[in-house]
Amino acid sequence: MPRWLPRALVLALALVAAFQLGSWAFHQLTGLLINILIAFFLALAIEPAVGWMAARGMRRGFAAFVVFIGVLIVAAGFVTLLGSMLAGQIIRMVEGFPDYLDSVINWVNAHFKTDLKRVDIQEGLLRSDWLRNYVQNSATGVLDVSAQVIGGLFQLLTIALFSFYFAADGPRLRRTICSVLPPARQAEVLRAWEIAVDKTGGYIYSRGLMALVSGVAHFVLLQALDVPYAPVLAVWVGLVSQFIPTIGTYLAGALPMLIAFTVDPWYALWVLIFVVVYQQFENYVLQPKLTSKTVDIHPAVAFGSVIAGTALLGAVGALIAIPAVATLQAFLGAYVKRYDVTDDPRVQGHRWRSEGPGLLVRARGLWGTRRRTGAERHDDEGTGGDSS
């Protein structure tokens, strides 16, 4: 046996063991890594506001704290308003359920010649095995929902903590990263960081402005139709339609349509028409003007990036896909050498035309030649007949 063979076997086994250990650790820490990624993008989003406050004499840590408190107050107010609206609707449905049940029973008795009574239906429902099994399953599901809520709160706390540290200690983090790189690489890292801050912050702020415009427009419509909870529904439409990619518009419009349907079915139709028309206005007029200087990427690229982000990281990937692709596009654009485009008509969207006559012109010329030849042959035949 060669002397190097045992050492090579031990090294190969050690590499396999290290790979297995690293793979296991990565799968175990996937949730934490995703939380850190979300926190990093949130820190990039609030970096312009924190930097603006720090440039005016405020301590960077306190500036980050003020921004986080403002975001927390806005989020808590939105959740509170939305929860109160949903609670009010549920209470109204529960209070009106007996009357609705009576109307259904009367309709059934009138059309099917039955003699149903609400008391009999309620007693049968309370004594049914289906209700007993449903209550037992719900009691078990409450524990699962409670565990999920606690886990979600802990996850939000983790994201907020890392976001605060990234925002408050941004310069220190950049110095730490640059300290292990040569000067040329340091300039590239700082440039990429600046591009990421500009693109992510621009994406968030442009979306916030479009959410404001969308909320105001839908509030005017809902208020004109006298739909209840118009302010809360307007805020819901503005935020959900802008910050949930692709399907956010349809999710946002479903709730106002449902509430409007309880007032008048025709109101729901008007809300649907307005949502569709406003979406076209936003896609072709408002969004290009607001995002042309912040997140200037093609709509097809944005849609593909959302699909790819969803496939890789789920909802988190869908949210951070567009600013990540915009950052990558801007960073690569600084290193891609571009040339002057030729004057070929095909570049301008026109078909190539040769120097000779076109196909239609040649066809007309050939048809005219054939007609003249036929006419001359007919004249020759007529002349020959007269001479004979």
mmCIF file of C-alpha atoms in Angstrom:
data_model
loop_
_atom_site.group_PDB
_atom_site.id
_atom_site.type_symbol
_atom_site.label_atom_id
_atom_site.label_comp_id
_atom_site.label_asym_id
_atom_site.label_seq_id
_atom_site.Cartn_x
_atom_site.Cartn_y
_atom_site.Cartn_z
ATOM 1 C CA MET A 1 0.000 0.000 0.000
ATOM 2 C CA PRO A 2 1.424 3.409 -0.892
ATOM 3 C CA ARG A 3 2.159 5.684 2.052
ATOM 4 C CA TRP A 4 -0.083 8.463 0.696
ATOM 5 C CA LEU A 5 -3.176 6.259 0.387
ATOM 6 C CA PRO A 6 -4.210 6.136 4.108
ATOM 7 C CA ARG A 7 -3.683 9.891 4.385
ATOM 8 C CA ALA A 8 -5.778 10.468 1.232
ATOM 9 C CA LEU A 9 -8.572 8.245 2.587
ATOM 10 C CA VAL A 10 -8.595 10.123 5.900
ATOM 11 C CA LEU A 11 -8.639 13.459 4.059
ATOM 12 C CA ALA A 12 -11.514 12.312 1.806
ATOM 13 C CA LEU A 13 -13.536 11.115 4.805
ATOM 14 C CA ALA A 14 -12.840 14.388 6.614
ATOM 15 C CA LEU A 15 -14.042 16.401 3.598
ATOM 16 C CA VAL A 16 -17.214 14.313 3.326
ATOM 17 C CA ALA A 17 -17.878 14.729 7.054
ATOM 18 C CA ALA A 18 -17.278 18.492 6.830
ATOM 19 C CA PHE A 19 -19.648 18.747 3.858
ATOM 20 C CA GLN A 20 -22.361 16.792 5.679
ATOM 21 C CA LEU A 21 -21.912 18.902 8.811
ATOM 22 C CA GLY A 22 -22.050 22.126 6.805
ATOM 23 C CA SER A 23 -25.162 20.977 4.929
ATOM 24 C CA TRP A 24 -26.891 20.028 8.182
ATOM 25 C CA ALA A 25 -25.962 23.358 9.805
ATOM 26 C CA PHE A 26 -27.181 25.288 6.737
ATOM 27 C CA HIS A 27 -30.561 23.551 6.795
ATOM 28 C CA GLN A 28 -30.884 24.184 10.504
ATOM 29 C CA LEU A 29 -30.003 27.868 10.144
ATOM 30 C CA THR A 30 -32.062 28.563 7.010
ATOM 31 C CA GLY A 31 -34.752 30.393 8.982
ATOM 32 C CA LEU A 32 -32.186 32.592 10.727
ATOM 33 C CA LEU A 33 -30.397 33.363 7.451
ATOM 34 C CA ILE A 34 -33.683 34.378 5.811
ATOM 35 C CA ASN A 35 -34.482 36.638 8.773
ATOM 36 C CA ILE A 36 -31.052 38.255 8.476
ATOM 37 C CA LEU A 37 -31.593 38.780 4.742
ATOM 38 C CA ILE A 38 -34.953 40.470 5.391
ATOM 39 C CA ALA A 39 -33.382 42.593 8.113
ATOM 40 C CA PHE A 40 -30.568 43.644 5.779
ATOM 41 C CA PHE A 41 -32.987 44.845 3.098
ATOM 42 C CA LEU A 42 -35.099 46.662 5.693
ATOM 43 C CA ALA A 43 -31.968 48.389 6.951
ATOM 44 C CA LEU A 44 -31.132 49.398 3.373
ATOM 45 C CA ALA A 45 -34.669 50.756 2.965
ATOM 46 C CA ILE A 46 -34.459 53.039 6.016
ATOM 47 C CA GLU A 47 -30.803 53.949 5.469
ATOM 48 C CA PRO A 48 -31.614 57.218 3.587
ATOM 49 C CA ALA A 49 -33.853 58.454 6.423
ATOM 50 C CA VAL A 50 -31.341 57.453 9.102
ATOM 51 C CA GLY A 51 -28.456 59.021 7.163
ATOM 52 C CA TRP A 52 -30.459 62.231 6.654
ATOM 53 C CA MET A 53 -31.066 62.547 10.421
ATOM 54 C CA ALA A 54 -27.468 61.645 11.258
ATOM 55 C CA ALA A 55 -26.151 64.289 8.832
ATOM 56 C CA ARG A 56 -28.080 66.935 10.792
ATOM 57 C CA GLY A 57 -26.463 66.195 14.120
ATOM 58 C CA MET A 58 -28.629 63.384 15.498
ATOM 59 C CA ARG A 59 -26.867 60.308 16.822
ATOM 60 C CA ARG A 60 -27.156 57.445 14.376
ATOM 61 C CA GLY A 61 -28.503 54.978 16.941
ATOM 62 C CA PHE A 62 -31.194 57.398 18.091
ATOM 63 C CA ALA A 63 -32.092 58.206 14.472
ATOM 64 C CA ALA A 64 -32.560 54.506 13.736
ATOM 65 C CA PHE A 65 -34.679 54.188 16.880
ATOM 66 C CA VAL A 66 -36.912 57.111 15.814
ATOM 67 C CA VAL A 67 -37.435 55.603 12.350
ATOM 68 C CA PHE A 68 -38.277 52.194 13.830
ATOM 69 C CA ILE A 69 -40.740 53.731 16.289
ATOM 70 C CA GLY A 70 -42.448 55.598 13.439
ATOM 71 C CA VAL A 71 -42.733 52.424 11.356
ATOM 72 C CA LEU A 72 -44.038 50.519 14.398
ATOM 73 C CA ILE A 73 -46.691 53.155 15.128
ATOM 74 C CA VAL A 74 -47.898 53.146 11.518
ATOM 75 C CA ALA A 75 -48.029 49.343 11.396
ATOM 76 C CA ALA A 76 -49.800 49.088 14.764
ATOM 77 C CA GLY A 77 -52.341 51.718 13.727
ATOM 78 C CA PHE A 78 -53.061 49.920 10.464
ATOM 79 C CA VAL A 79 -53.480 46.546 12.188
ATOM 80 C CA THR A 80 -55.714 48.110 14.848
ATOM 81 C CA LEU A 81 -57.964 49.822 12.306
ATOM 82 C CA LEU A 82 -58.184 46.713 10.159
ATOM 83 C CA GLY A 83 -58.911 44.521 13.178
ATOM 84 C CA SER A 84 -61.652 46.856 14.393
ATOM 85 C CA MET A 85 -63.219 46.857 10.921
ATOM 86 C CA LEU A 86 -63.184 43.061 10.712
ATOM 87 C CA ALA A 87 -64.494 42.746 14.261
ATOM 88 C CA GLY A 88 -67.316 45.154 13.481
ATOM 89 C CA GLN A 89 -68.263 43.233 10.362
ATOM 90 C CA ILE A 90 -68.209 39.912 12.220
ATOM 91 C CA ILE A 91 -70.390 41.311 15.004
ATOM 92 C CA ARG A 92 -72.825 42.686 12.452
ATOM 93 C CA MET A 93 -72.976 39.316 10.682
ATOM 94 C CA VAL A 94 -73.552 37.462 13.960
ATOM 95 C CA GLU A 95 -76.296 39.867 15.011
ATOM 96 C CA GLY A 96 -78.019 39.648 11.646
ATOM 97 C CA PHE A 97 -77.648 35.868 11.302
ATOM 98 C CA PRO A 98 -81.033 34.995 12.947
ATOM 99 C CA ASP A 99 -82.900 37.311 10.565
ATOM 100 C CA TYR A 100 -80.971 35.912 7.610
ATOM 101 C CA LEU A 101 -81.753 32.354 8.762
ATOM 102 C CA ASP A 102 -85.438 33.219 9.096
ATOM 103 C CA SER A 103 -85.521 34.591 5.561
ATOM 104 C CA VAL A 104 -83.879 31.429 4.231
ATOM 105 C CA ILE A 105 -86.330 29.203 6.149
ATOM 106 C CA ASN A 106 -89.324 31.188 4.886
ATOM 107 C CA TRP A 107 -88.054 30.915 1.306
ATOM 108 C CA VAL A 108 -87.574 27.155 1.641
ATOM 109 C CA ASN A 109 -91.020 26.684 3.220
ATOM 110 C CA ALA A 110 -92.677 28.763 0.518
ATOM 111 C CA HIS A 111 -91.031 27.026 -2.441
ATOM 112 C CA PHE A 112 -90.779 23.428 -1.218
ATOM 113 C CA LYS A 113 -93.993 23.293 0.908
ATOM 114 C CA THR A 114 -92.070 22.373 4.081
ATOM 115 C CA ASP A 115 -92.662 23.288 7.720
ATOM 116 C CA LEU A 116 -89.194 24.089 9.004
ATOM 117 C CA LYS A 117 -88.671 26.091 12.188
ATOM 118 C CA ARG A 118 -85.592 27.908 13.356
ATOM 119 C CA VAL A 119 -85.752 26.377 16.841
ATOM 120 C CA ASP A 120 -85.715 22.829 15.428
ATOM 121 C CA ILE A 121 -82.764 23.636 13.193
ATOM 122 C CA GLN A 122 -80.806 25.191 16.063
ATOM 123 C CA GLU A 123 -81.429 22.221 18.366
ATOM 124 C CA GLY A 124 -80.462 19.732 15.654
ATOM 125 C CA LEU A 125 -77.308 21.685 14.927
ATOM 126 C CA LEU A 126 -76.303 21.885 18.610
ATOM 127 C CA ARG A 127 -76.807 18.139 19.113
ATOM 128 C CA SER A 128 -75.062 17.056 15.912
ATOM 129 C CA ASP A 129 -71.836 15.046 15.914
ATOM 130 C CA TRP A 130 -70.409 17.367 13.279
ATOM 131 C CA LEU A 131 -70.496 20.338 15.654
ATOM 132 C CA ARG A 132 -68.943 18.296 18.461
ATOM 133 C CA ASN A 133 -66.085 17.140 16.254
ATOM 134 C CA TYR A 134 -65.598 20.652 14.933
ATOM 135 C CA VAL A 135 -65.317 22.088 18.460
ATOM 136 C CA GLN A 136 -62.787 19.423 19.436
ATOM 137 C CA ASN A 137 -60.683 20.048 16.348
ATOM 138 C CA SER A 138 -60.914 23.788 16.896
ATOM 139 C CA ALA A 139 -59.705 23.395 20.474
ATOM 140 C CA THR A 140 -56.683 21.494 19.191
ATOM 141 C CA GLY A 141 -56.153 24.022 16.405
ATOM 142 C CA VAL A 142 -56.162 26.909 18.877
ATOM 143 C CA LEU A 143 -52.963 25.563 20.425
ATOM 144 C CA ASP A 144 -51.352 25.267 16.989
ATOM 145 C CA VAL A 145 -52.419 28.791 16.044
ATOM 146 C CA SER A 146 -51.111 30.123 19.368
ATOM 147 C CA ALA A 147 -47.754 28.459 18.763
ATOM 148 C CA GLN A 148 -47.609 29.919 15.260
ATOM 149 C CA VAL A 149 -48.474 33.384 16.560
ATOM 150 C CA ILE A 150 -45.758 33.191 19.214
ATOM 151 C CA GLY A 151 -43.266 31.962 16.614
ATOM 152 C CA GLY A 152 -44.258 34.776 14.243
ATOM 153 C CA LEU A 153 -43.822 37.399 16.974
ATOM 154 C CA PHE A 154 -40.387 36.005 17.826
ATOM 155 C CA GLN A 155 -39.454 36.090 14.141
ATOM 156 C CA LEU A 156 -40.594 39.714 13.830
ATOM 157 C CA LEU A 157 -38.589 40.600 16.940
ATOM 158 C CA THR A 158 -35.498 38.934 15.447
ATOM 159 C CA ILE A 159 -35.896 40.814 12.162
ATOM 160 C CA ALA A 160 -36.432 44.129 13.956
ATOM 161 C CA LEU A 161 -33.385 43.605 16.166
ATOM 162 C CA PHE A 162 -31.069 42.782 13.266
ATOM 163 C CA SER A 163 -32.514 45.637 11.185
ATOM 164 C CA PHE A 164 -31.836 48.089 14.000
ATOM 165 C CA TYR A 165 -28.240 46.922 14.368
ATOM 166 C CA PHE A 166 -27.646 47.050 10.603
ATOM 167 C CA ALA A 167 -29.079 50.580 10.414
ATOM 168 C CA ALA A 168 -27.481 51.938 13.580
ATOM 169 C CA ASP A 169 -24.033 50.381 13.007
ATOM 170 C CA GLY A 170 -23.966 50.681 9.228
ATOM 171 C CA PRO A 171 -20.645 52.602 9.055
ATOM 172 C CA ARG A 172 -19.000 50.191 11.487
ATOM 173 C CA LEU A 173 -20.230 47.215 9.458
ATOM 174 C CA ARG A 174 -18.850 48.732 6.263
ATOM 175 C CA ARG A 175 -15.500 49.399 7.950
ATOM 176 C CA THR A 176 -15.371 45.816 9.189
ATOM 177 C CA ILE A 177 -16.029 44.421 5.711
ATOM 178 C CA CYS A 178 -13.557 46.777 4.033
ATOM 179 C CA SER A 179 -10.825 46.023 6.574
ATOM 180 C CA VAL A 180 -10.339 42.514 5.116
ATOM 181 C CA LEU A 181 -10.261 43.658 1.463
ATOM 182 C CA PRO A 182 -7.620 45.419 -0.660
ATOM 183 C CA PRO A 183 -8.274 49.092 -1.553
ATOM 184 C CA ALA A 184 -9.563 48.316 -5.072
ATOM 185 C CA ARG A 185 -12.106 45.824 -3.713
ATOM 186 C CA GLN A 186 -13.099 48.241 -0.962
ATOM 187 C CA ALA A 187 -14.177 50.823 -3.564
ATOM 188 C CA GLU A 188 -16.277 48.228 -5.371
ATOM 189 C CA VAL A 189 -17.946 47.053 -2.154
ATOM 190 C CA LEU A 190 -18.772 50.614 -1.091
ATOM 191 C CA ARG A 191 -20.134 51.387 -4.551
ATOM 192 C CA ALA A 192 -22.321 48.265 -4.518
ATOM 193 C CA TRP A 193 -23.534 49.183 -1.026
ATOM 194 C CA GLU A 194 -24.461 52.694 -2.167
ATOM 195 C CA ILE A 195 -26.313 51.348 -5.222
ATOM 196 C CA ALA A 196 -28.204 48.880 -3.024
ATOM 197 C CA VAL A 197 -29.222 51.662 -0.629
ATOM 198 C CA ASP A 198 -30.404 53.901 -3.494
ATOM 199 C CA LYS A 199 -32.363 51.165 -5.266
ATOM 200 C CA THR A 200 -33.943 49.621 -2.172
ATOM 201 C CA GLY A 201 -34.810 52.953 -0.598
ATOM 202 C CA GLY A 202 -36.119 54.268 -3.905
ATOM 203 C CA TYR A 203 -38.254 51.170 -4.348
ATOM 204 C CA ILE A 204 -39.776 51.473 -0.879
ATOM 205 C CA TYR A 205 -40.410 55.210 -1.133
ATOM 206 C CA SER A 206 -41.848 55.052 -4.649
ATOM 207 C CA ARG A 207 -44.142 52.221 -3.555
ATOM 208 C CA GLY A 208 -45.164 54.244 -0.522
ATOM 209 C CA LEU A 209 -46.035 57.231 -2.704
ATOM 210 C CA MET A 210 -48.054 55.061 -5.084
ATOM 211 C CA ALA A 211 -49.792 53.491 -2.066
ATOM 212 C CA LEU A 212 -50.743 56.990 -0.902
ATOM 213 C CA VAL A 213 -52.155 57.939 -4.312
ATOM 214 C CA SER A 214 -54.015 54.635 -4.594
ATOM 215 C CA GLY A 215 -55.438 54.955 -1.091
ATOM 216 C CA VAL A 216 -56.695 58.488 -1.698
ATOM 217 C CA ALA A 217 -58.305 57.534 -5.018
ATOM 218 C CA HIS A 218 -60.093 54.506 -3.575
ATOM 219 C CA PHE A 219 -61.132 56.489 -0.484
ATOM 220 C CA VAL A 220 -62.876 59.053 -2.711
ATOM 221 C CA LEU A 221 -64.754 56.266 -4.504
ATOM 222 C CA LEU A 222 -65.754 54.376 -1.354
ATOM 223 C CA GLN A 223 -66.808 57.577 0.384
ATOM 224 C CA ALA A 224 -68.909 58.589 -2.623
ATOM 225 C CA LEU A 225 -70.622 55.189 -2.576
ATOM 226 C CA ASP A 226 -71.162 55.508 1.194
ATOM 227 C CA VAL A 227 -69.365 52.206 1.857
ATOM 228 C CA PRO A 228 -68.624 51.703 5.579
ATOM 229 C CA TYR A 229 -65.028 51.771 6.850
ATOM 230 C CA ALA A 230 -63.877 53.724 3.788
ATOM 231 C CA PRO A 231 -60.621 55.047 5.397
ATOM 232 C CA VAL A 232 -59.506 51.599 6.549
ATOM 233 C CA LEU A 233 -60.373 50.000 3.227
ATOM 234 C CA ALA A 234 -58.461 52.738 1.369
ATOM 235 C CA VAL A 235 -55.360 52.120 3.486
ATOM 236 C CA TRP A 236 -55.754 48.373 2.910
ATOM 237 C CA VAL A 237 -55.976 48.804 -0.871
ATOM 238 C CA GLY A 238 -53.005 51.167 -0.985
ATOM 239 C CA LEU A 239 -50.618 49.016 1.052
ATOM 240 C CA VAL A 240 -51.587 45.555 -0.181
ATOM 241 C CA SER A 241 -51.704 46.510 -3.871
ATOM 242 C CA GLN A 242 -48.207 48.032 -3.758
ATOM 243 C CA PHE A 243 -46.244 45.812 -1.402
ATOM 244 C CA ILE A 244 -47.568 42.394 -2.478
ATOM 245 C CA PRO A 245 -46.294 41.819 -6.011
ATOM 246 C CA THR A 246 -48.354 40.461 -8.909
ATOM 247 C CA ILE A 247 -51.499 39.370 -7.016
ATOM 248 C CA GLY A 248 -51.622 42.260 -4.556
ATOM 249 C CA THR A 249 -54.074 44.254 -6.674
ATOM 250 C CA TYR A 250 -56.630 41.450 -6.718
ATOM 251 C CA LEU A 251 -56.241 40.727 -3.012
ATOM 252 C CA ALA A 252 -56.571 44.420 -2.239
ATOM 253 C CA GLY A 253 -59.718 44.876 -4.306
ATOM 254 C CA ALA A 254 -61.492 41.781 -2.983
ATOM 255 C CA LEU A 255 -62.160 43.163 0.504
ATOM 256 C CA PRO A 256 -63.714 46.505 -0.597
ATOM 257 C CA MET A 257 -65.835 44.633 -3.133
ATOM 258 C CA LEU A 258 -67.092 42.291 -0.409
ATOM 259 C CA ILE A 259 -67.958 45.151 1.947
ATOM 260 C CA ALA A 260 -69.615 47.090 -0.895
ATOM 261 C CA PHE A 261 -71.638 44.002 -1.830
ATOM 262 C CA THR A 262 -73.193 44.000 1.664
ATOM 263 C CA VAL A 263 -74.455 47.531 0.967
ATOM 264 C CA ASP A 264 -75.555 47.098 -2.653
ATOM 265 C CA PRO A 265 -74.460 44.501 -5.261
ATOM 266 C CA TRP A 266 -74.171 47.254 -7.871
ATOM 267 C CA TYR A 267 -71.650 49.048 -5.630
ATOM 268 C CA ALA A 268 -69.420 45.973 -5.786
ATOM 269 C CA LEU A 269 -69.526 46.152 -9.594
ATOM 270 C CA TRP A 270 -68.558 49.834 -9.529
ATOM 271 C CA VAL A 271 -65.661 49.056 -7.196
ATOM 272 C CA LEU A 272 -64.475 46.286 -9.541
ATOM 273 C CA ILE A 273 -64.596 48.598 -12.556
ATOM 274 C CA PHE A 274 -62.714 51.323 -10.700
ATOM 275 C CA VAL A 275 -60.022 48.879 -9.520
ATOM 276 C CA VAL A 276 -59.437 47.641 -13.078
ATOM 277 C CA VAL A 277 -59.351 51.148 -14.585
ATOM 278 C CA TYR A 278 -57.079 52.522 -11.875
ATOM 279 C CA GLN A 279 -54.714 49.573 -12.268
ATOM 280 C CA GLN A 280 -54.290 50.386 -15.964
ATOM 281 C CA PHE A 281 -53.692 54.067 -15.111
ATOM 282 C CA GLU A 282 -51.106 53.073 -12.539
ATOM 283 C CA ASN A 283 -49.306 50.616 -14.822
ATOM 284 C CA TYR A 284 -49.040 52.892 -17.863
ATOM 285 C CA VAL A 285 -48.982 56.425 -16.421
ATOM 286 C CA LEU A 286 -48.191 56.647 -12.714
ATOM 287 C CA GLN A 287 -45.688 53.850 -12.143
ATOM 288 C CA PRO A 288 -43.318 54.673 -15.058
ATOM 289 C CA LYS A 289 -43.019 58.270 -13.913
ATOM 290 C CA LEU A 290 -42.395 57.438 -10.243
ATOM 291 C CA THR A 291 -40.021 54.508 -10.729
ATOM 292 C CA SER A 292 -38.066 55.697 -13.783
ATOM 293 C CA LYS A 293 -35.321 57.160 -11.595
ATOM 294 C CA THR A 294 -35.414 54.671 -8.732
ATOM 295 C CA VAL A 295 -36.129 51.134 -9.964
ATOM 296 C CA ASP A 296 -35.826 51.361 -13.738
ATOM 297 C CA ILE A 297 -36.270 47.729 -14.795
ATOM 298 C CA HIS A 298 -38.413 46.252 -17.540
ATOM 299 C CA PRO A 299 -41.851 44.957 -16.434
ATOM 300 C CA ALA A 300 -41.054 41.508 -17.839
ATOM 301 C CA VAL A 301 -37.810 41.404 -15.838
ATOM 302 C CA ALA A 302 -39.679 42.507 -12.702
ATOM 303 C CA PHE A 303 -42.319 39.810 -13.190
ATOM 304 C CA GLY A 304 -39.690 37.133 -13.814
ATOM 305 C CA SER A 305 -37.692 38.215 -10.773
ATOM 306 C CA VAL A 306 -40.804 37.971 -8.592
ATOM 307 C CA ILE A 307 -41.485 34.443 -9.845
ATOM 308 C CA ALA A 308 -37.855 33.425 -9.280
ATOM 309 C CA GLY A 309 -37.793 34.983 -5.805
ATOM 310 C CA THR A 310 -41.015 33.204 -4.876
ATOM 311 C CA ALA A 311 -39.605 29.879 -6.067
ATOM 312 C CA LEU A 312 -36.421 30.365 -4.022
ATOM 313 C CA LEU A 313 -37.598 32.034 -0.811
ATOM 314 C CA GLY A 314 -41.393 32.119 -0.962
ATOM 315 C CA ALA A 315 -43.129 35.342 0.037
ATOM 316 C CA VAL A 316 -39.856 36.826 1.283
ATOM 317 C CA GLY A 317 -38.260 36.330 -2.108
ATOM 318 C CA ALA A 318 -41.230 37.951 -3.830
ATOM 319 C CA LEU A 319 -40.843 41.074 -1.669
ATOM 320 C CA ILE A 320 -37.095 41.540 -2.070
ATOM 321 C CA ALA A 321 -36.779 40.293 -5.659
ATOM 322 C CA ILE A 322 -37.371 43.614 -7.424
ATOM 323 C CA PRO A 323 -34.931 45.766 -5.385
ATOM 324 C CA ALA A 324 -32.337 42.963 -5.512
ATOM 325 C CA VAL A 325 -32.575 42.678 -9.312
ATOM 326 C CA ALA A 326 -32.524 46.478 -9.683
ATOM 327 C CA THR A 327 -29.377 46.642 -7.545
ATOM 328 C CA LEU A 328 -27.700 43.882 -9.556
ATOM 329 C CA GLN A 329 -28.691 45.523 -12.839
ATOM 330 C CA ALA A 330 -27.335 48.923 -11.784
ATOM 331 C CA PHE A 331 -24.109 47.411 -10.441
ATOM 332 C CA LEU A 332 -23.438 45.347 -13.568
ATOM 333 C CA GLY A 333 -24.343 48.288 -15.793
ATOM 334 C CA ALA A 334 -21.335 50.175 -14.454
ATOM 335 C CA TYR A 335 -18.961 47.449 -15.667
ATOM 336 C CA VAL A 336 -20.551 46.493 -19.004
ATOM 337 C CA LYS A 337 -18.928 48.219 -21.978
ATOM 338 C CA ARG A 338 -21.474 49.576 -24.455
ATOM 339 C CA TYR A 339 -21.054 50.503 -28.123
ATOM 340 C CA ASP A 340 -22.881 52.727 -30.597
ATOM 341 C CA VAL A 341 -25.781 50.935 -32.260
ATOM 342 C CA THR A 342 -25.794 50.575 -36.037
ATOM 343 C CA ASP A 343 -28.357 52.364 -38.190
ATOM 344 C CA ASP A 344 -29.821 49.110 -39.434
ATOM 345 C CA PRO A 345 -33.630 49.543 -39.830
ATOM 346 C CA ARG A 346 -34.180 46.246 -38.009
ATOM 347 C CA VAL A 347 -32.771 47.811 -34.849
ATOM 348 C CA GLN A 348 -35.470 50.484 -35.043
ATOM 349 C CA GLY A 349 -38.218 47.892 -35.416
ATOM 350 C CA HIS A 350 -38.565 48.101 -39.221
ATOM 351 C CA ARG A 351 -38.099 45.357 -41.775
ATOM 352 C CA TRP A 352 -35.014 45.332 -43.974
ATOM 353 C CA ARG A 353 -35.669 46.772 -47.410
ATOM 354 C CA SER A 354 -33.433 46.076 -50.385
ATOM 355 C CA GLU A 355 -32.370 48.759 -52.853
ATOM 356 C CA GLY A 356 -34.521 47.291 -55.692
ATOM 357 C CA PRO A 357 -38.296 47.589 -56.018
ATOM 358 C CA GLY A 358 -40.456 45.847 -53.492
ATOM 359 C CA LEU A 359 -42.358 42.626 -53.959
ATOM 360 C CA LEU A 360 -45.692 44.381 -54.503
ATOM 361 C CA VAL A 361 -44.175 46.732 -57.092
ATOM 362 C CA ARG A 362 -42.599 43.837 -58.976
ATOM 363 C CA ALA A 363 -45.903 41.907 -58.925
ATOM 364 C CA ARG A 364 -47.779 44.889 -60.342
ATOM 365 C CA GLY A 365 -45.144 45.350 -63.079
ATOM 366 C CA LEU A 366 -45.326 41.676 -64.053
ATOM 367 C CA TRP A 367 -49.127 41.797 -64.188
ATOM 368 C CA GLY A 368 -49.036 44.919 -66.385
ATOM 369 C CA THR A 369 -46.519 43.300 -68.727
ATOM 370 C CA ARG A 370 -48.709 40.243 -69.165
ATOM 371 C CA ARG A 371 -51.759 42.386 -69.914
ATOM 372 C CA ARG A 372 -49.873 44.406 -72.559
ATOM 373 C CA THR A 373 -48.544 41.214 -74.171
ATOM 374 C CA GLY A 374 -52.044 39.736 -74.330
ATOM 375 C CA ALA A 375 -53.451 42.919 -75.859
ATOM 376 C CA GLU A 376 -50.753 43.043 -78.540
ATOM 377 C CA ARG A 377 -51.366 39.376 -79.425
ATOM 378 C CA HIS A 378 -55.095 40.058 -79.741
ATOM 379 C CA ASP A 379 -54.423 43.022 -82.086
ATOM 380 C CA ASP A 380 -52.123 40.904 -84.285
ATOM 381 C CA GLU A 381 -54.766 38.226 -84.612
ATOM 382 C CA GLY A 382 -57.397 40.819 -85.611
ATOM 383 C CA THR A 383 -55.133 42.413 -88.228
ATOM 384 C CA GLY A 384 -54.361 39.035 -89.801
ATOM 385 C CA GLY A 385 -58.085 38.275 -90.141
ATOM 386 C CA ASP A 386 -58.880 41.583 -91.950
ATOM 387 C CA SER A 387 -56.112 41.079 -94.531
ATOM 388 C CA SER A 388 -57.383 37.665 -95.399
#
